[in-house]
Amino acid sequence: MWSSDACTNYKCCKTEMCILRDTEAATCLSNKSVSINGETTTKNYSYNQLFNSDNQKTAMYDKITADIAKWLKGNFSALPWFDSLVITAFRPGSVIVEYTVQVLDSINVTQLEGIANTLNGTKLVTRGLVTIDVPEDQPVAIGSNPTINCTTREDLGSVKWVLTDTQNKTTPITNGSQATLSRTGMTDTVQLQNIAGSWKGLFTCEYSKEPILHIASEMLDVADLPDIRAISDPQFPDCSDSKPKILLKFECTIKVNTENYTVSWNSSDFQDLRSKPSEIKGDFIQYKAEATVNCPEMSNIELVKVTCAFTNNRAKVGMNKRDVTLVIPIIQSHSNYCSADSPWPKAKSSYTAVLDCDSSAVGQKSRNCTGSQWRIIISNCVNLGLYDIYTDVQEIGKGLGYIRENADRLFSSLKTITTTDTSINSYANIDISVGILKQMNDVSLNQSHQWNNTIMPNFVSTISNVLNDTDAWHQRQEATSLSTDYLETIESVIKNSNLSSMNQSSVNVHLMTCNSSNCSPFNVSVETETETEKDVVVVAYKNLADILPKTLNNVPFDSGNTILSVTVVNSTSVALKMTFEGIQRLRDHEMFCVYWNETEWSREGCSWGGASNPTSCDCTHNSTFTILMSKHPVTLPYMEPLTYVCLGVSIVSLVLCILIEFLVWDTVVKSNISNFRHIALVNICTWLLFAYCAFLGTAEPEKTPPNWCLILTVVKHYCFLTVFFWTLCLSFLLLHQLIFVFEQLRKKVYLAFSITLGYVCPLVCVVVTFVHFESGGVGKYYSNKTCWLTYDSGIKGSIFAFIFPVGTIVIINMFALFVVITKIVTPAVSEAKARDEKAVVKGIIKTIVFLSPILGITWIFGFLVFMLDLTLKPYAQIVNYAFTILNSLQGFFILLTNCFGEKKVREALLKRFRAKLSVHSKSDYSTKVTSVIKKN
């Protein structure tokens, strides 16, 4: 074969026909010969001895060159078949000698290593010990599967493959989507699959045994085909306005490259289709054509098609042609269309108009026309910088390069673009940013590479930046899919990382490594299957809650602001205890600890800390977690119908009670004490009746006019307070009777006291509350959702203007009841020890049963309802049902205990009915006697 020094490229050295360099003598070599390029550093001479300040050869140059050549030959001539050694250049650095050694036949690698080690500061590159084979039929077509083999004469260790492209950029070749590296015996192989044009270049296999590098190189020529972007002008020829002809222009744009394509245009719809001169604009070349739409002749044609095809005739085998077909809808007189909306052209219904992005982005914007209405604009415009990064990552993914060598550059560029360019806040740019991160991690996994601390600051900034504008995520229906990819990618990156003591925070993301027992500030503790502590990586997201769906089993929920992703390194069985700070849980709203299971939120393996610990979650697996709050409070089944039925019974009972009091008043009211008691009873029944009616009037708050909602709230507030203040009057009466046995209450004093306490005090409470809370302001004094007083949190809200007085009165009433019971239990002096204990117990029970409804003691359950959250099951449910039944039936219980249960009232009522019955009987008897007399 021809020597490599004589040939213009290494490939022709193996052929009989070769273009030789004019400056070199043609040398015919054995095809087993070895060429060695070397450089050796010698400290015996200085560079100034060889070259002067103008870098011209000195007088000593030839002598020193001969001495160095003699010295080198003395070492290399020990090789069998040694032929020649030629010094080719000198470089500064003491003196670095570059030279070429020719050996006419195979050499012993071990012997060559010995020579190199003898010559300190020597590096050698051999050609000939490795044979490289590439496909003979070149150029190969894109999409083909060429194989490159390198075979060594002896074991030279592991191989490194590199590709030097047409831009003279050298890139390592790795396992990727288009390249598979393998070794069989002494042969190393690169198997390419479905290749792209980026594989065009010089393939080199390198075997390194310091200080010697054994290489072989060959060119792989690829007949590339371009990516084509096609468009017509106009996009929708308009034949609806009686135009006879329309000039239609077509453009097919490709990126400028060195290939010489044959471009052809074809259409069965146009006879006059003609190509026009191409134009170069920046990095792109536009191929053009024209045709005429003859509207009268095409009146029944809905669309036309035009195809532009690019053929690369250099491809010997395989795909040599790529084309794009333009579908061009014609707007006819009968067509529906969307009117032009600058910059969008008039468009035919059921079709999509497209526009190129501006110069700072790659891609197109599209807008569908449905009926006669434009739909939303779908932008696929991708930032140029992001597109370049995406292209670089794709190339690495194909097998061109190592991710570890490019990671810092790629992450830094990604962070810079997403930080400084506001155009990142679009769905297309967020989508490609997530895609870049996902593909980088996939490549990293494929190359068995782990991320470390160096890339994390840029990584955290990037994943934070894409969360800046949550509205951009919702520009497409695929938002859930994108957010899932986002979370899965971050989780995969963390699992593929080897981090140490990392605490990196950005605007929307905080990433931190910690141990399983202490993960401040996230309040996360971890229990694993072993007692040894594990490394934990916690990522807190802000804004992500606004992107992920707020539903659990298709039921809407409110979520907290924070989402935590917890990963326990090297552990499969974990128990996580997490606290979500800053969550404002609404009363009676159940919380759900959930994790994202790729498609939706799930509660599996997670439990909530309950109302006593509402921000706590326990889970048994790694994942992305948050806490969701129900949009609606917990509801109790059948509570509403039960309430209304009981209220109906009470209203009827209270009306009966008032009627009975009216009927028996003269009979039962014989003393001041009975007068006072029945006055209190009538007032309690009357105001309780009004309160119940007002309550029923707000049964559907959403349908109640705002003014009426306010009025009825005031009415309920006053009526219920009046009821309780009158029960207080009754309690004072009982206490006075029991404590001041021999001192009688004067009627005027009691009536004045009762009227003041029963009417004026509740009125003052209501007026002061009304004025204090912005004169009855909605959301302040009352809620238009409940038509009742408001509750904010703690002891805030107008509801406490009801709770405090009612609570105080109930406590006093309970004290009065206690005094009565004590009086029953304590025997009189005359009774000594002769009292029947059963009678005492019976008396106590009777007192409690008879006095509890009229004194409002059952409202004690109301305070328990207020204190117990409905999520505290089953206690809160039991208390709520008890409160509802007992208090909505309060009127019924008053009727039973204070009307039918009182002996004097029963007797007076029976006496009155007997009197009426007797009068009625006498009247019937007189009528019969008169009738008999008349007949006779």
PDB file of C-alpha atoms in Angstrom, residues 246-480:
ATOM      1  CA  ILE A 246     -55.356  33.463  -7.730  1.00  0.00           C
ATOM      2  CA  LEU A 247     -51.564  33.250  -7.850  1.00  0.00           C
ATOM      3  CA  LEU A 248     -50.461  30.600  -5.356  1.00  0.00           C
ATOM      4  CA  LYS A 249     -46.852  30.626  -4.109  1.00  0.00           C
ATOM      5  CA  PHE A 250     -45.130  27.678  -2.431  1.00  0.00           C
ATOM      6  CA  GLU A 251     -42.011  27.596  -0.272  1.00  0.00           C
ATOM      7  CA  CYS A 252     -40.001  24.635   0.971  1.00  0.00           C
ATOM      8  CA  THR A 253     -37.276  25.743   3.390  1.00  0.00           C
ATOM      9  CA  ILE A 254     -34.264  23.713   4.534  1.00  0.00           C
ATOM     10  CA  LYS A 255     -31.120  24.477   6.472  1.00  0.00           C
ATOM     11  CA  VAL A 256     -28.069  25.320   4.367  1.00  0.00           C
ATOM     12  CA  ASN A 257     -25.617  22.413   4.068  1.00  0.00           C
ATOM     13  CA  THR A 258     -22.986  21.047   1.681  1.00  0.00           C
ATOM     14  CA  GLU A 259     -25.235  18.494  -0.014  1.00  0.00           C
ATOM     15  CA  ASN A 260     -26.322  19.101  -3.599  1.00  0.00           C
ATOM     16  CA  TYR A 261     -30.002  18.200  -3.758  1.00  0.00           C
ATOM     17  CA  THR A 262     -32.206  17.742  -6.758  1.00  0.00           C
ATOM     18  CA  VAL A 263     -35.433  19.587  -5.922  1.00  0.00           C
ATOM     19  CA  SER A 264     -38.636  18.667  -7.754  1.00  0.00           C
ATOM     20  CA  TRP A 265     -42.242  19.913  -7.544  1.00  0.00           C
ATOM     21  CA  ASN A 266     -45.250  17.775  -8.310  1.00  0.00           C
ATOM     22  CA  SER A 267     -49.032  18.212  -8.254  1.00  0.00           C
ATOM     23  CA  SER A 268     -51.911  16.520 -10.029  1.00  0.00           C
ATOM     24  CA  ASP A 269     -54.085  19.589  -9.387  1.00  0.00           C
ATOM     25  CA  PHE A 270     -52.005  22.125 -11.345  1.00  0.00           C
ATOM     26  CA  GLN A 271     -50.906  21.995 -14.958  1.00  0.00           C
ATOM     27  CA  ASP A 272     -48.873  25.197 -14.726  1.00  0.00           C
ATOM     28  CA  LEU A 273     -46.821  24.359 -11.624  1.00  0.00           C
ATOM     29  CA  ARG A 274     -43.429  25.990 -12.153  1.00  0.00           C
ATOM     30  CA  SER A 275     -40.324  26.314  -9.972  1.00  0.00           C
ATOM     31  CA  LYS A 276     -38.729  29.680  -9.201  1.00  0.00           C
ATOM     32  CA  PRO A 277     -35.158  30.643  -8.234  1.00  0.00           C
ATOM     33  CA  SER A 278     -34.182  29.718  -4.672  1.00  0.00           C
ATOM     34  CA  GLU A 279     -33.112  32.277  -2.062  1.00  0.00           C
ATOM     35  CA  ILE A 280     -30.706  32.035   0.865  1.00  0.00           C
ATOM     36  CA  LYS A 281     -31.835  33.786   4.047  1.00  0.00           C
ATOM     37  CA  GLY A 282     -29.381  33.475   6.912  1.00  0.00           C
ATOM     38  CA  ASP A 283     -28.889  29.784   7.733  1.00  0.00           C
ATOM     39  CA  PHE A 284     -31.799  28.705   5.536  1.00  0.00           C
ATOM     40  CA  ILE A 285     -32.400  28.265   1.827  1.00  0.00           C
ATOM     41  CA  GLN A 286     -35.885  28.650   0.358  1.00  0.00           C
ATOM     42  CA  TYR A 287     -36.953  26.711  -2.734  1.00  0.00           C
ATOM     43  CA  LYS A 288     -39.970  28.285  -4.443  1.00  0.00           C
ATOM     44  CA  ALA A 289     -42.665  27.440  -6.936  1.00  0.00           C
ATOM     45  CA  GLU A 290     -45.850  28.998  -8.293  1.00  0.00           C
ATOM     46  CA  ALA A 291     -49.174  27.883  -9.707  1.00  0.00           C
ATOM     47  CA  THR A 292     -52.486  29.492 -10.621  1.00  0.00           C
ATOM     48  CA  VAL A 293     -55.809  28.637  -8.987  1.00  0.00           C
ATOM     49  CA  ASN A 294     -58.489  28.970 -11.678  1.00  0.00           C
ATOM     50  CA  CYS A 295     -61.540  29.592  -9.484  1.00  0.00           C
ATOM     51  CA  PRO A 296     -64.289  28.886 -12.070  1.00  0.00           C
ATOM     52  CA  GLU A 297     -62.664  25.604 -13.074  1.00  0.00           C
ATOM     53  CA  MET A 298     -62.082  24.592  -9.429  1.00  0.00           C
ATOM     54  CA  SER A 299     -65.523  25.534  -8.102  1.00  0.00           C
ATOM     55  CA  ASN A 300     -66.177  21.937  -6.971  1.00  0.00           C
ATOM     56  CA  ILE A 301     -62.696  21.323  -5.558  1.00  0.00           C
ATOM     57  CA  GLU A 302     -62.312  21.657  -1.796  1.00  0.00           C
ATOM     58  CA  LEU A 303     -58.531  21.361  -1.596  1.00  0.00           C
ATOM     59  CA  VAL A 304     -55.400  20.947  -3.715  1.00  0.00           C
ATOM     60  CA  LYS A 305     -52.069  19.286  -3.000  1.00  0.00           C
ATOM     61  CA  VAL A 306     -48.498  20.158  -3.945  1.00  0.00           C
ATOM     62  CA  THR A 307     -45.406  18.084  -3.163  1.00  0.00           C
ATOM     63  CA  CYS A 308     -41.799  19.242  -3.006  1.00  0.00           C
ATOM     64  CA  ALA A 309     -39.166  16.478  -3.010  1.00  0.00           C
ATOM     65  CA  PHE A 310     -35.435  16.617  -2.197  1.00  0.00           C
ATOM     66  CA  THR A 311     -33.315  13.867  -3.747  1.00  0.00           C
ATOM     67  CA  ASN A 312     -29.707  13.122  -2.849  1.00  0.00           C
ATOM     68  CA  ASN A 313     -28.279  11.181  -5.779  1.00  0.00           C
ATOM     69  CA  ARG A 314     -25.064  10.394  -3.911  1.00  0.00           C
ATOM     70  CA  ALA A 315     -26.744   7.680  -1.845  1.00  0.00           C
ATOM     71  CA  LYS A 316     -25.782   4.318  -3.334  1.00  0.00           C
ATOM     72  CA  VAL A 317     -28.298   2.215  -1.388  1.00  0.00           C
ATOM     73  CA  GLY A 318     -31.335   3.040   0.740  1.00  0.00           C
ATOM     74  CA  MET A 319     -33.379   6.198   1.166  1.00  0.00           C
ATOM     75  CA  ASN A 320     -32.286   8.986  -1.146  1.00  0.00           C
ATOM     76  CA  LYS A 321     -35.444  11.080  -1.223  1.00  0.00           C
ATOM     77  CA  ARG A 322     -37.531  13.067   1.255  1.00  0.00           C
ATOM     78  CA  ASP A 323     -40.665  15.009   0.426  1.00  0.00           C
ATOM     79  CA  VAL A 324     -43.405  17.106   2.006  1.00  0.00           C
ATOM     80  CA  THR A 325     -46.944  17.462   0.689  1.00  0.00           C
ATOM     81  CA  LEU A 326     -48.787  20.727   1.167  1.00  0.00           C
ATOM     82  CA  VAL A 327     -52.558  20.417   1.581  1.00  0.00           C
ATOM     83  CA  ILE A 328     -54.155  23.719   0.551  1.00  0.00           C
ATOM     84  CA  PRO A 329     -57.903  24.147   1.280  1.00  0.00           C
ATOM     85  CA  ILE A 330     -59.826  26.404  -1.117  1.00  0.00           C
ATOM     86  CA  ILE A 331     -62.511  28.715   0.247  1.00  0.00           C
ATOM     87  CA  GLN A 332     -65.496  28.379  -2.070  1.00  0.00           C
ATOM     88  CA  SER A 333     -68.679  30.469  -2.094  1.00  0.00           C
ATOM     89  CA  HIS A 334     -70.487  27.780  -0.085  1.00  0.00           C
ATOM     90  CA  SER A 335     -67.649  27.313   2.435  1.00  0.00           C
ATOM     91  CA  ASN A 336     -67.768  28.333   6.062  1.00  0.00           C
ATOM     92  CA  TYR A 337     -64.759  30.362   7.106  1.00  0.00           C
ATOM     93  CA  CYS A 338     -63.207  32.497   9.831  1.00  0.00           C
ATOM     94  CA  SER A 339     -62.603  36.123   8.965  1.00  0.00           C
ATOM     95  CA  ALA A 340     -59.047  37.427   8.884  1.00  0.00           C
ATOM     96  CA  ASP A 341     -57.771  38.377  12.341  1.00  0.00           C
ATOM     97  CA  SER A 342     -54.374  39.986  11.849  1.00  0.00           C
ATOM     98  CA  PRO A 343     -51.890  38.417  11.559  1.00  0.00           C
ATOM     99  CA  TRP A 344     -54.091  35.348  10.965  1.00  0.00           C
ATOM    100  CA  PRO A 345     -55.408  35.022   7.403  1.00  0.00           C
ATOM    101  CA  LYS A 346     -58.951  34.234   6.356  1.00  0.00           C
ATOM    102  CA  ALA A 347     -59.241  30.487   6.967  1.00  0.00           C
ATOM    103  CA  LYS A 348     -61.551  27.726   5.841  1.00  0.00           C
ATOM    104  CA  SER A 349     -63.664  26.063   8.515  1.00  0.00           C
ATOM    105  CA  SER A 350     -62.332  22.798  10.033  1.00  0.00           C
ATOM    106  CA  TYR A 351     -58.765  23.631   9.024  1.00  0.00           C
ATOM    107  CA  THR A 352     -55.795  25.066  10.868  1.00  0.00           C
ATOM    108  CA  ALA A 353     -53.844  28.182   9.933  1.00  0.00           C
ATOM    109  CA  VAL A 354     -50.116  28.313  10.734  1.00  0.00           C
ATOM    110  CA  LEU A 355     -47.621  31.136  11.143  1.00  0.00           C
ATOM    111  CA  ASP A 356     -43.852  30.988  11.488  1.00  0.00           C
ATOM    112  CA  CYS A 357     -42.389  32.052  14.819  1.00  0.00           C
ATOM    113  CA  ASP A 358     -40.288  35.197  15.038  1.00  0.00           C
ATOM    114  CA  SER A 359     -36.522  35.113  14.574  1.00  0.00           C
ATOM    115  CA  SER A 360     -35.835  34.353  18.250  1.00  0.00           C
ATOM    116  CA  ALA A 361     -37.687  31.041  18.167  1.00  0.00           C
ATOM    117  CA  VAL A 362     -38.013  27.827  16.184  1.00  0.00           C
ATOM    118  CA  GLY A 363     -41.315  26.311  15.122  1.00  0.00           C
ATOM    119  CA  GLN A 364     -44.791  27.486  14.221  1.00  0.00           C
ATOM    120  CA  LYS A 365     -47.969  28.837  15.772  1.00  0.00           C
ATOM    121  CA  SER A 366     -51.291  27.322  14.788  1.00  0.00           C
ATOM    122  CA  ARG A 367     -54.933  28.308  15.145  1.00  0.00           C
ATOM    123  CA  ASN A 368     -57.929  26.168  14.286  1.00  0.00           C
ATOM    124  CA  CYS A 369     -61.035  27.514  12.575  1.00  0.00           C
ATOM    125  CA  THR A 370     -64.233  25.778  13.724  1.00  0.00           C
ATOM    126  CA  GLY A 371     -67.483  26.867  12.122  1.00  0.00           C
ATOM    127  CA  SER A 372     -66.884  30.569  11.809  1.00  0.00           C
ATOM    128  CA  GLN A 373     -65.024  30.955  15.108  1.00  0.00           C
ATOM    129  CA  TRP A 374     -61.298  31.074  15.745  1.00  0.00           C
ATOM    130  CA  ARG A 375     -60.051  28.799  18.498  1.00  0.00           C
ATOM    131  CA  ILE A 376     -57.159  29.537  20.844  1.00  0.00           C
ATOM    132  CA  ILE A 377     -53.661  30.013  19.460  1.00  0.00           C
ATOM    133  CA  ILE A 378     -51.410  26.988  19.950  1.00  0.00           C
ATOM    134  CA  SER A 379     -47.792  28.102  20.027  1.00  0.00           C
ATOM    135  CA  ASN A 380     -45.038  25.591  19.323  1.00  0.00           C
ATOM    136  CA  CYS A 381     -42.429  28.344  19.249  1.00  0.00           C
ATOM    137  CA  VAL A 382     -39.324  27.167  21.076  1.00  0.00           C
ATOM    138  CA  ASN A 383     -36.584  29.497  22.261  1.00  0.00           C
ATOM    139  CA  LEU A 384     -33.522  29.210  19.993  1.00  0.00           C
ATOM    140  CA  GLY A 385     -31.175  28.669  22.918  1.00  0.00           C
ATOM    141  CA  LEU A 386     -33.354  25.885  24.313  1.00  0.00           C
ATOM    142  CA  TYR A 387     -33.625  24.314  20.874  1.00  0.00           C
ATOM    143  CA  ASP A 388     -29.823  24.287  20.541  1.00  0.00           C
ATOM    144  CA  ILE A 389     -29.488  22.611  23.951  1.00  0.00           C
ATOM    145  CA  TYR A 390     -32.176  20.100  22.989  1.00  0.00           C
ATOM    146  CA  THR A 391     -30.297  19.328  19.755  1.00  0.00           C
ATOM    147  CA  ASP A 392     -27.020  18.863  21.651  1.00  0.00           C
ATOM    148  CA  VAL A 393     -28.669  16.483  24.116  1.00  0.00           C
ATOM    149  CA  GLN A 394     -30.252  14.561  21.245  1.00  0.00           C
ATOM    150  CA  GLU A 395     -26.843  14.108  19.644  1.00  0.00           C
ATOM    151  CA  ILE A 396     -25.417  12.805  22.920  1.00  0.00           C
ATOM    152  CA  GLY A 397     -28.436  10.531  23.194  1.00  0.00           C
ATOM    153  CA  LYS A 398     -27.679   9.105  19.771  1.00  0.00           C
ATOM    154  CA  GLY A 399     -24.244   8.080  21.036  1.00  0.00           C
ATOM    155  CA  LEU A 400     -22.123  11.123  20.158  1.00  0.00           C
ATOM    156  CA  GLY A 401     -20.444  12.175  23.390  1.00  0.00           C
ATOM    157  CA  TYR A 402     -20.424  11.588  27.130  1.00  0.00           C
ATOM    158  CA  ILE A 403     -22.960  13.340  29.317  1.00  0.00           C
ATOM    159  CA  ARG A 404     -20.410  13.754  32.118  1.00  0.00           C
ATOM    160  CA  GLU A 405     -18.224  15.886  29.850  1.00  0.00           C
ATOM    161  CA  ASN A 406     -21.098  18.125  28.782  1.00  0.00           C
ATOM    162  CA  ALA A 407     -23.302  18.249  31.896  1.00  0.00           C
ATOM    163  CA  ASP A 408     -21.897  21.434  33.448  1.00  0.00           C
ATOM    164  CA  ARG A 409     -22.137  23.324  30.161  1.00  0.00           C
ATOM    165  CA  LEU A 410     -25.660  22.111  29.387  1.00  0.00           C
ATOM    166  CA  PHE A 411     -27.074  22.762  32.866  1.00  0.00           C
ATOM    167  CA  SER A 412     -25.431  26.184  33.003  1.00  0.00           C
ATOM    168  CA  SER A 413     -26.890  27.160  29.624  1.00  0.00           C
ATOM    169  CA  LEU A 414     -30.312  25.825  30.616  1.00  0.00           C
ATOM    170  CA  LYS A 415     -30.306  27.830  33.846  1.00  0.00           C
ATOM    171  CA  THR A 416     -29.159  31.018  32.098  1.00  0.00           C
ATOM    172  CA  ILE A 417     -31.851  30.859  29.411  1.00  0.00           C
ATOM    173  CA  THR A 418     -34.689  29.984  31.777  1.00  0.00           C
ATOM    174  CA  THR A 419     -33.615  32.785  34.135  1.00  0.00           C
ATOM    175  CA  THR A 420     -32.987  35.659  31.723  1.00  0.00           C
ATOM    176  CA  ASP A 421     -35.445  35.039  28.886  1.00  0.00           C
ATOM    177  CA  THR A 422     -39.078  35.863  29.700  1.00  0.00           C
ATOM    178  CA  SER A 423     -40.248  33.876  26.657  1.00  0.00           C
ATOM    179  CA  ILE A 424     -39.575  30.741  28.701  1.00  0.00           C
ATOM    180  CA  ASN A 425     -43.029  31.269  30.228  1.00  0.00           C
ATOM    181  CA  SER A 426     -44.865  29.398  27.502  1.00  0.00           C
ATOM    182  CA  TYR A 427     -46.081  25.824  27.331  1.00  0.00           C
ATOM    183  CA  ALA A 428     -43.778  24.936  24.411  1.00  0.00           C
ATOM    184  CA  ASN A 429     -40.662  26.224  26.207  1.00  0.00           C
ATOM    185  CA  ILE A 430     -41.602  24.574  29.493  1.00  0.00           C
ATOM    186  CA  ASP A 431     -42.290  21.334  27.617  1.00  0.00           C
ATOM    187  CA  ILE A 432     -38.903  21.345  25.890  1.00  0.00           C
ATOM    188  CA  SER A 433     -37.129  22.313  29.151  1.00  0.00           C
ATOM    189  CA  VAL A 434     -38.643  19.305  30.910  1.00  0.00           C
ATOM    190  CA  GLY A 435     -37.829  17.202  27.837  1.00  0.00           C
ATOM    191  CA  ILE A 436     -34.176  18.306  27.979  1.00  0.00           C
ATOM    192  CA  LEU A 437     -33.895  17.350  31.653  1.00  0.00           C
ATOM    193  CA  LYS A 438     -35.577  13.991  31.029  1.00  0.00           C
ATOM    194  CA  GLN A 439     -33.385  13.155  28.050  1.00  0.00           C
ATOM    195  CA  MET A 440     -30.216  14.208  29.871  1.00  0.00           C
ATOM    196  CA  ASN A 441     -31.080  11.903  32.760  1.00  0.00           C
ATOM    197  CA  ASP A 442     -31.976   9.051  30.386  1.00  0.00           C
ATOM    198  CA  VAL A 443     -28.581   9.435  28.714  1.00  0.00           C
ATOM    199  CA  SER A 444     -26.904   9.571  32.125  1.00  0.00           C
ATOM    200  CA  LEU A 445     -28.580   6.315  33.150  1.00  0.00           C
ATOM    201  CA  ASN A 446     -27.668   4.710  29.823  1.00  0.00           C
ATOM    202  CA  GLN A 447     -24.035   5.719  30.321  1.00  0.00           C
ATOM    203  CA  SER A 448     -24.013   4.578  33.992  1.00  0.00           C
ATOM    204  CA  HIS A 449     -23.213   8.092  35.115  1.00  0.00           C
ATOM    205  CA  GLN A 450     -24.365   9.608  38.409  1.00  0.00           C
ATOM    206  CA  TRP A 451     -25.049  13.311  38.984  1.00  0.00           C
ATOM    207  CA  ASN A 452     -23.165  15.082  41.756  1.00  0.00           C
ATOM    208  CA  ASN A 453     -23.259  18.358  43.688  1.00  0.00           C
ATOM    209  CA  THR A 454     -21.693  20.431  40.910  1.00  0.00           C
ATOM    210  CA  ILE A 455     -24.740  20.433  38.660  1.00  0.00           C
ATOM    211  CA  MET A 456     -27.368  20.807  41.414  1.00  0.00           C
ATOM    212  CA  PRO A 457     -27.398  24.644  41.746  1.00  0.00           C
ATOM    213  CA  ASN A 458     -28.149  25.023  38.026  1.00  0.00           C
ATOM    214  CA  PHE A 459     -30.572  22.080  38.123  1.00  0.00           C
ATOM    215  CA  VAL A 460     -32.576  23.532  41.027  1.00  0.00           C
ATOM    216  CA  SER A 461     -32.687  26.973  39.390  1.00  0.00           C
ATOM    217  CA  THR A 462     -33.966  25.450  36.163  1.00  0.00           C
ATOM    218  CA  ILE A 463     -36.747  23.372  37.730  1.00  0.00           C
ATOM    219  CA  SER A 464     -37.714  26.435  39.763  1.00  0.00           C
ATOM    220  CA  ASN A 465     -37.789  28.785  36.764  1.00  0.00           C
ATOM    221  CA  VAL A 466     -40.281  26.652  34.840  1.00  0.00           C
ATOM    222  CA  LEU A 467     -42.731  27.063  37.751  1.00  0.00           C
ATOM    223  CA  ASN A 468     -42.665  30.872  37.623  1.00  0.00           C
ATOM    224  CA  ASP A 469     -45.823  31.170  35.528  1.00  0.00           C
ATOM    225  CA  THR A 470     -48.375  28.502  36.411  1.00  0.00           C
ATOM    226  CA  ASP A 471     -50.825  29.850  33.808  1.00  0.00           C
ATOM    227  CA  ALA A 472     -48.425  28.790  31.050  1.00  0.00           C
ATOM    228  CA  TRP A 473     -48.783  25.151  32.134  1.00  0.00           C
ATOM    229  CA  HIS A 474     -52.530  25.297  31.533  1.00  0.00           C
ATOM    230  CA  GLN A 475     -52.284  26.536  27.933  1.00  0.00           C
ATOM    231  CA  ARG A 476     -52.738  22.952  26.775  1.00  0.00           C
ATOM    232  CA  GLN A 477     -54.920  20.054  27.851  1.00  0.00           C
ATOM    233  CA  GLU A 478     -51.734  18.020  28.293  1.00  0.00           C
ATOM    234  CA  ALA A 479     -50.790  20.010  31.438  1.00  0.00           C
ATOM    235  CA  THR A 480     -51.296  16.986  33.717  1.00  0.00           C
TER     236      THR A 480
END
